[in-house]
mmCIF file with all atom_site columns, C-alpha atoms in Angstrom:
data_model
loop_
_atom_site.group_PDB
_atom_site.id
_atom_site.type_symbol
_atom_site.label_atom_id
_atom_site.label_alt_id
_atom_site.label_comp_id
_atom_site.label_asym_id
_atom_site.label_entity_id
_atom_site.label_seq_id
_atom_site.pdbx_PDB_ins_code
_atom_site.Cartn_x
_atom_site.Cartn_y
_atom_site.Cartn_z
_atom_site.occupancy
_atom_site.B_iso_or_equiv
_atom_site.pdbx_formal_charge
_atom_site.auth_seq_id
_atom_site.auth_comp_id
_atom_site.auth_asym_id
_atom_site.auth_atom_id
_atom_site.pdbx_PDB_model_num
ATOM 1   C CA . MET A 1 1   ? 112.844 99.706 109.428 1.00 45.00 ? 1   MET A CA 1
ATOM 2   C CA . SER A 1 2   ? 112.231 96.892 107.013 1.00 61.00 ? 2   SER A CA 1
ATOM 3   C CA . LEU A 1 3   ? 108.818 95.871 105.961 1.00 62.00 ? 3   LEU A CA 1
ATOM 4   C CA . LEU A 1 4   ? 109.646 92.351 107.002 1.00 67.00 ? 4   LEU A CA 1
ATOM 5   C CA . ASN A 1 5   ? 109.372 93.414 110.607 1.00 70.00 ? 5   ASN A CA 1
ATOM 6   C CA . TYR A 1 6   ? 105.623 94.329 110.204 1.00 82.00 ? 6   TYR A CA 1
ATOM 7   C CA . ILE A 1 7   ? 104.520 91.123 108.605 1.00 87.00 ? 7   ILE A CA 1
ATOM 8   C CA . GLY A 1 8   ? 102.534 88.599 110.746 1.00 88.00 ? 8   GLY A CA 1
ATOM 9   C CA . PHE A 1 9   ? 100.330 86.981 108.289 1.00 89.00 ? 9   PHE A CA 1
ATOM 10  C CA . THR A 1 10  ? 100.244 85.714 104.829 1.00 89.00 ? 10  THR A CA 1
ATOM 11  C CA . ALA A 1 11  ? 97.159  85.883 102.718 1.00 92.00 ? 11  ALA A CA 1
ATOM 12  C CA . HIS A 1 12  ? 95.623  84.862 99.354  1.00 89.00 ? 12  HIS A CA 1
ATOM 13  C CA . VAL A 1 13  ? 92.298  85.051 97.472  1.00 89.00 ? 13  VAL A CA 1
ATOM 14  C CA . HIS A 1 14  ? 91.095  83.080 94.403  1.00 84.00 ? 14  HIS A CA 1
ATOM 15  C CA . PHE A 1 15  ? 89.052  84.968 91.973  1.00 83.00 ? 15  PHE A CA 1
ATOM 16  C CA . PHE A 1 16  ? 86.980  84.095 88.934  1.00 79.00 ? 16  PHE A CA 1
ATOM 17  C CA . GLN A 1 17  ? 85.631  86.663 86.485  1.00 78.00 ? 17  GLN A CA 1
ATOM 18  C CA . TYR A 1 18  ? 81.877  87.323 86.322  1.00 78.00 ? 18  TYR A CA 1
ATOM 19  C CA . ASN A 1 19  ? 80.508  89.852 83.994  1.00 78.00 ? 19  ASN A CA 1
ATOM 20  C CA . ASP A 1 20  ? 84.061  91.415 83.332  1.00 76.00 ? 20  ASP A CA 1
ATOM 21  C CA . TYR A 1 21  ? 84.467  91.705 87.194  1.00 81.00 ? 21  TYR A CA 1
ATOM 22  C CA . LEU A 1 22  ? 86.660  89.691 89.494  1.00 80.00 ? 22  LEU A CA 1
ATOM 23  C CA . HIS A 1 23  ? 84.777  88.097 92.218  1.00 81.00 ? 23  HIS A CA 1
ATOM 24  C CA . PRO A 1 24  ? 86.557  86.102 95.181  1.00 85.00 ? 24  PRO A CA 1
ATOM 25  C CA . VAL A 1 25  ? 85.576  82.422 95.580  1.00 82.00 ? 25  VAL A CA 1
ATOM 26  C CA . GLU A 1 26  ? 88.099  81.441 98.236  1.00 85.00 ? 26  GLU A CA 1
ATOM 27  C CA . ILE A 1 27  ? 89.934  83.584 100.899 1.00 89.00 ? 27  ILE A CA 1
ATOM 28  C CA . ALA A 1 28  ? 92.429  82.464 103.393 1.00 89.00 ? 28  ALA A CA 1
ATOM 29  C CA . ILE A 1 29  ? 94.726  84.124 105.898 1.00 91.00 ? 29  ILE A CA 1
ATOM 30  C CA . SER A 1 30  ? 97.638  82.358 107.821 1.00 90.00 ? 30  SER A CA 1
ATOM 31  C CA . ASN A 1 31  ? 99.470  83.457 110.799 1.00 88.00 ? 31  ASN A CA 1
ATOM 32  C CA . VAL A 1 32  ? 103.153 83.135 110.396 1.00 88.00 ? 32  VAL A CA 1
ATOM 33  C CA . TYR A 1 33  ? 104.236 82.713 113.963 1.00 86.00 ? 33  TYR A CA 1
ATOM 34  C CA . SER A 1 34  ? 101.439 80.420 115.247 1.00 86.00 ? 34  SER A CA 1
ATOM 35  C CA . GLU A 1 35  ? 100.694 78.733 111.855 1.00 84.00 ? 35  GLU A CA 1
ATOM 36  C CA . LYS A 1 36  ? 96.961  78.950 112.395 1.00 87.00 ? 36  LYS A CA 1
ATOM 37  C CA . THR A 1 37  ? 95.032  79.320 109.329 1.00 86.00 ? 37  THR A CA 1
ATOM 38  C CA . PHE A 1 38  ? 91.422  80.492 108.652 1.00 86.00 ? 38  PHE A CA 1
ATOM 39  C CA . GLY A 1 39  ? 89.539  80.698 105.274 1.00 84.00 ? 39  GLY A CA 1
ATOM 40  C CA . THR A 1 40  ? 86.245  80.629 103.770 1.00 84.00 ? 40  THR A CA 1
ATOM 41  C CA . CYS A 1 41  ? 84.709  79.799 100.305 1.00 82.00 ? 41  CYS A CA 1
ATOM 42  C CA . VAL A 1 42  ? 82.450  82.904 99.424  1.00 84.00 ? 42  VAL A CA 1
ATOM 43  C CA . ASP A 1 43  ? 78.882  82.445 98.020  1.00 79.00 ? 43  ASP A CA 1
ATOM 44  C CA . ALA A 1 44  ? 78.113  83.913 94.727  1.00 70.00 ? 44  ALA A CA 1
ATOM 45  C CA . PRO A 1 45  ? 74.651  82.961 93.822  1.00 66.00 ? 45  PRO A CA 1
ATOM 46  C CA . TYR A 1 46  ? 74.147  86.221 91.949  1.00 66.00 ? 46  TYR A CA 1
ATOM 47  C CA . CYS A 1 47  ? 77.122  85.837 89.802  1.00 68.00 ? 47  CYS A CA 1
ATOM 48  C CA . SER A 1 48  ? 76.861  84.641 86.108  1.00 68.00 ? 48  SER A CA 1
ATOM 49  C CA . SER A 1 49  ? 79.342  84.010 83.617  1.00 70.00 ? 49  SER A CA 1
ATOM 50  C CA . THR A 1 50  ? 79.512  85.317 79.975  1.00 75.00 ? 50  THR A CA 1
ATOM 51  C CA . TYR A 1 51  ? 81.272  84.006 77.065  1.00 75.00 ? 51  TYR A CA 1
ATOM 52  C CA . ARG A 1 52  ? 83.899  86.760 77.522  1.00 77.00 ? 52  ARG A CA 1
ATOM 53  C CA . ASP A 1 53  ? 84.590  85.427 80.902  1.00 76.00 ? 53  ASP A CA 1
ATOM 54  C CA . ALA A 1 54  ? 85.020  81.766 79.890  1.00 74.00 ? 54  ALA A CA 1
ATOM 55  C CA . ASP A 1 55  ? 88.617  82.267 78.450  1.00 75.00 ? 55  ASP A CA 1
ATOM 56  C CA . LYS A 1 56  ? 89.744  84.038 81.690  1.00 75.00 ? 56  LYS A CA 1
ATOM 57  C CA . ASN A 1 57  ? 88.255  81.649 84.021  1.00 72.00 ? 57  ASN A CA 1
ATOM 58  C CA . ASN A 1 58  ? 89.576  78.634 82.244  1.00 73.00 ? 58  ASN A CA 1
ATOM 59  C CA . TYR A 1 59  ? 93.109  80.077 82.376  1.00 75.00 ? 59  TYR A CA 1
ATOM 60  C CA . LEU A 1 60  ? 92.595  80.960 86.045  1.00 75.00 ? 60  LEU A CA 1
ATOM 61  C CA . SER A 1 61  ? 91.394  77.425 86.802  1.00 74.00 ? 61  SER A CA 1
ATOM 62  C CA . THR A 1 62  ? 94.299  75.686 84.960  1.00 78.00 ? 62  THR A CA 1
ATOM 63  C CA . SER A 1 63  ? 97.245  77.828 85.327  1.00 75.00 ? 63  SER A CA 1
ATOM 64  C CA . VAL A 1 64  ? 96.926  80.147 88.408  1.00 72.00 ? 64  VAL A CA 1
ATOM 65  C CA . HIS A 1 65  ? 94.941  78.652 91.492  1.00 68.00 ? 65  HIS A CA 1
ATOM 66  C CA . LYS A 1 66  ? 93.725  75.286 90.207  1.00 65.00 ? 66  LYS A CA 1
ATOM 67  C CA . VAL A 1 67  ? 90.192  75.785 91.651  1.00 68.00 ? 67  VAL A CA 1
ATOM 68  C CA . LYS A 1 68  ? 87.654  73.931 89.396  1.00 65.00 ? 68  LYS A CA 1
ATOM 69  C CA . PHE A 1 69  ? 85.716  76.214 86.890  1.00 64.00 ? 69  PHE A CA 1
ATOM 70  C CA . PRO A 1 70  ? 82.786  76.430 86.941  1.00 58.00 ? 70  PRO A CA 1
ATOM 71  C CA . HIS A 1 71  ? 82.806  77.052 90.481  1.00 58.00 ? 71  HIS A CA 1
ATOM 72  C CA . SER A 1 72  ? 79.830  75.683 92.441  1.00 58.00 ? 72  SER A CA 1
ATOM 73  C CA . ARG A 1 73  ? 78.978  79.211 93.770  1.00 54.00 ? 73  ARG A CA 1
ATOM 74  C CA . MET A 1 74  ? 77.809  77.614 96.895  1.00 59.00 ? 74  MET A CA 1
ATOM 75  C CA . GLY A 1 75  ? 80.396  78.905 99.439  1.00 68.00 ? 75  GLY A CA 1
ATOM 76  C CA . SER A 1 76  ? 79.926  79.047 102.970 1.00 73.00 ? 76  SER A CA 1
ATOM 77  C CA . LEU A 1 77  ? 79.177  82.797 103.382 1.00 81.00 ? 77  LEU A CA 1
ATOM 78  C CA . PRO A 1 78  ? 78.331  85.742 101.425 1.00 82.00 ? 78  PRO A CA 1
ATOM 79  C CA . LEU A 1 79  ? 81.034  88.320 100.742 1.00 84.00 ? 79  LEU A CA 1
ATOM 80  C CA . ASP A 1 80  ? 80.035  90.745 103.518 1.00 86.00 ? 80  ASP A CA 1
ATOM 81  C CA . GLN A 1 81  ? 79.691  87.948 106.173 1.00 88.00 ? 81  GLN A CA 1
ATOM 82  C CA . ALA A 1 82  ? 83.108  86.726 104.873 1.00 87.00 ? 82  ALA A CA 1
ATOM 83  C CA . GLU A 1 83  ? 84.608  89.937 105.531 1.00 88.00 ? 83  GLU A CA 1
ATOM 84  C CA . ILE A 1 84  ? 83.402  90.030 109.116 1.00 89.00 ? 84  ILE A CA 1
ATOM 85  C CA . PHE A 1 85  ? 84.617  86.319 109.655 1.00 89.00 ? 85  PHE A CA 1
ATOM 86  C CA . LEU A 1 86  ? 88.019  87.308 108.341 1.00 88.00 ? 86  LEU A CA 1
ATOM 87  C CA . LYS A 1 87  ? 88.470  90.403 110.317 1.00 88.00 ? 87  LYS A CA 1
ATOM 88  C CA . SER A 1 88  ? 87.108  88.755 113.626 1.00 88.00 ? 88  SER A CA 1
ATOM 89  C CA . HIS A 1 89  ? 89.508  85.910 113.266 1.00 86.00 ? 89  HIS A CA 1
ATOM 90  C CA . TYR A 1 90  ? 92.595  88.330 112.238 1.00 86.00 ? 90  TYR A CA 1
ATOM 91  C CA . LEU A 1 91  ? 91.863  90.368 115.492 1.00 84.00 ? 91  LEU A CA 1
ATOM 92  C CA . TRP A 1 92  ? 91.696  87.181 117.454 1.00 87.00 ? 92  TRP A CA 1
ATOM 93  C CA . LEU A 1 93  ? 95.271  86.177 116.248 1.00 84.00 ? 93  LEU A CA 1
ATOM 94  C CA . ASP A 1 94  ? 96.770  89.636 116.255 1.00 84.00 ? 94  ASP A CA 1
ATOM 95  C CA . PRO A 1 95  ? 95.474  91.540 119.457 1.00 75.00 ? 95  PRO A CA 1
ATOM 96  C CA . GLY A 1 96  ? 96.128  95.028 118.747 1.00 74.00 ? 96  GLY A CA 1
ATOM 97  C CA . ARG A 1 97  ? 99.775  94.506 117.225 1.00 82.00 ? 97  ARG A CA 1
ATOM 98  C CA . GLY A 1 98  ? 98.483  95.717 113.669 1.00 82.00 ? 98  GLY A CA 1
ATOM 99  C CA . GLN A 1 99  ? 100.646 93.287 111.653 1.00 88.00 ? 99  GLN A CA 1
ATOM 100 C CA . SER A 1 100 ? 100.546 93.330 107.939 1.00 88.00 ? 100 SER A CA 1
ATOM 101 C CA . LEU A 1 101 ? 99.439  90.686 105.657 1.00 90.00 ? 101 LEU A CA 1
ATOM 102 C CA . ALA A 1 102 ? 101.911 89.511 102.821 1.00 91.00 ? 102 ALA A CA 1
ATOM 103 C CA . VAL A 1 103 ? 100.238 88.847 99.551  1.00 92.00 ? 103 VAL A CA 1
ATOM 104 C CA . ARG A 1 104 ? 101.645 88.146 96.153  1.00 88.00 ? 104 ARG A CA 1
ATOM 105 C CA . GLY A 1 105 ? 100.253 90.364 93.353  1.00 86.00 ? 105 GLY A CA 1
ATOM 106 C CA . LEU A 1 106 ? 98.424  93.686 92.830  1.00 88.00 ? 106 LEU A CA 1
ATOM 107 C CA . SER A 1 107 ? 94.935  92.326 92.774  1.00 86.00 ? 107 SER A CA 1
ATOM 108 C CA . GLN A 1 108 ? 95.547  90.341 96.041  1.00 89.00 ? 108 GLN A CA 1
ATOM 109 C CA . LYS A 1 109 ? 96.881  93.608 97.613  1.00 91.00 ? 109 LYS A CA 1
ATOM 110 C CA . LEU A 1 110 ? 93.899  95.816 96.322  1.00 91.00 ? 110 LEU A CA 1
ATOM 111 C CA . PHE A 1 111 ? 91.532  93.244 97.623  1.00 90.00 ? 111 PHE A CA 1
ATOM 112 C CA . PHE A 1 112 ? 92.701  92.943 101.133 1.00 92.00 ? 112 PHE A CA 1
ATOM 113 C CA . HIS A 1 113 ? 93.408  96.451 101.247 1.00 92.00 ? 113 HIS A CA 1
ATOM 114 C CA . ALA A 1 114 ? 89.774  97.279 100.486 1.00 91.00 ? 114 ALA A CA 1
ATOM 115 C CA . LEU A 1 115 ? 88.988  95.025 103.374 1.00 89.00 ? 115 LEU A CA 1
ATOM 116 C CA . GLY A 1 116 ? 90.698  97.320 105.679 1.00 89.00 ? 116 GLY A CA 1
ATOM 117 C CA . PHE A 1 117 ? 93.996  95.375 106.320 1.00 90.00 ? 117 PHE A CA 1
ATOM 118 C CA . ARG A 1 118 ? 97.557  96.629 106.329 1.00 90.00 ? 118 ARG A CA 1
ATOM 119 C CA . VAL A 1 119 ? 99.076  94.859 103.114 1.00 91.00 ? 119 VAL A CA 1
ATOM 120 C CA . VAL A 1 120 ? 102.358 94.361 101.711 1.00 90.00 ? 120 VAL A CA 1
ATOM 121 C CA . ASP A 1 121 ? 102.730 93.075 98.295  1.00 89.00 ? 121 ASP A CA 1
ATOM 122 C CA . VAL A 1 122 ? 105.810 90.712 97.928  1.00 85.00 ? 122 VAL A CA 1
ATOM 123 C CA . GLU A 1 123 ? 106.303 91.261 94.385  1.00 82.00 ? 123 GLU A CA 1
ATOM 124 C CA . THR A 1 124 ? 106.342 95.071 94.451  1.00 81.00 ? 124 THR A CA 1
ATOM 125 C CA . ASP A 1 125 ? 106.770 96.514 97.920  1.00 76.00 ? 125 ASP A CA 1
ATOM 126 C CA . MET A 1 126 ? 109.134 94.105 99.630  1.00 66.00 ? 126 MET A CA 1
ATOM 127 C CA . PHE A 1 127 ? 111.340 93.391 96.522  1.00 62.00 ? 127 PHE A CA 1
ATOM 128 C CA . GLN A 1 128 ? 111.919 96.771 95.394  1.00 58.00 ? 128 GLN A CA 1
ATOM 129 C CA . ARG A 1 129 ? 112.433 98.370 98.736  1.00 53.00 ? 129 ARG A CA 1
ATOM 130 C CA . ASP A 1 130 ? 114.307 95.764 100.770 1.00 52.00 ? 130 ASP A CA 1
ATOM 131 C CA . CYS A 1 131 ? 116.511 94.416 97.896  1.00 52.00 ? 131 CYS A CA 1
ATOM 132 C CA . THR A 1 132 ? 117.349 98.094 96.909  1.00 50.00 ? 132 THR A CA 1
ATOM 133 C CA . SER A 1 133 ? 118.685 98.683 100.235 1.00 51.00 ? 133 SER A CA 1
ATOM 134 C CA . LEU A 1 134 ? 120.430 95.392 100.446 1.00 47.00 ? 134 LEU A CA 1
ATOM 135 C CA . PHE A 1 135 ? 122.189 96.126 97.030  1.00 48.00 ? 135 PHE A CA 1
ATOM 136 C CA . ASN A 1 136 ? 123.214 99.729 98.203  1.00 49.00 ? 136 ASN A CA 1
ATOM 137 C CA . TYR A 1 137 ? 124.628 98.011 101.621 1.00 46.00 ? 137 TYR A CA 1
ATOM 138 C CA . ARG A 1 138 ? 126.974 95.639 99.449  1.00 45.00 ? 138 ARG A CA 1
ATOM 139 C CA . GLN A 1 139 ? 128.471 98.462 97.352  1.00 45.00 ? 139 GLN A CA 1
#
């Protein structure tokens, strides 16, 4: 059965690099069927940027996600409370179905997988599996 049958949500997270580690600054999840979206900005008062982080963050800000850098670091929730917020809203929109989140990119997949979600990466998981079976079908 195709991975597409299990996808019920899309998700993304915007990262900035602090002390050589990626830290989430904005997280959002959207239900594919109801089009309801929930998200939060993550508070990062303890994060400080070094000179090595500046180039990476400027690139992320201008080329990847367009979130202004330096970020205000004044999100609405700390990371642990943001995790609880996301899981509770996910369970509210997906009562027991266990639908997967579709994300784009390995860093996104690893982040949401670490939070305990079932995750499908559009770039690696879906493209390789579904398109390979499609190409085999056409031959």
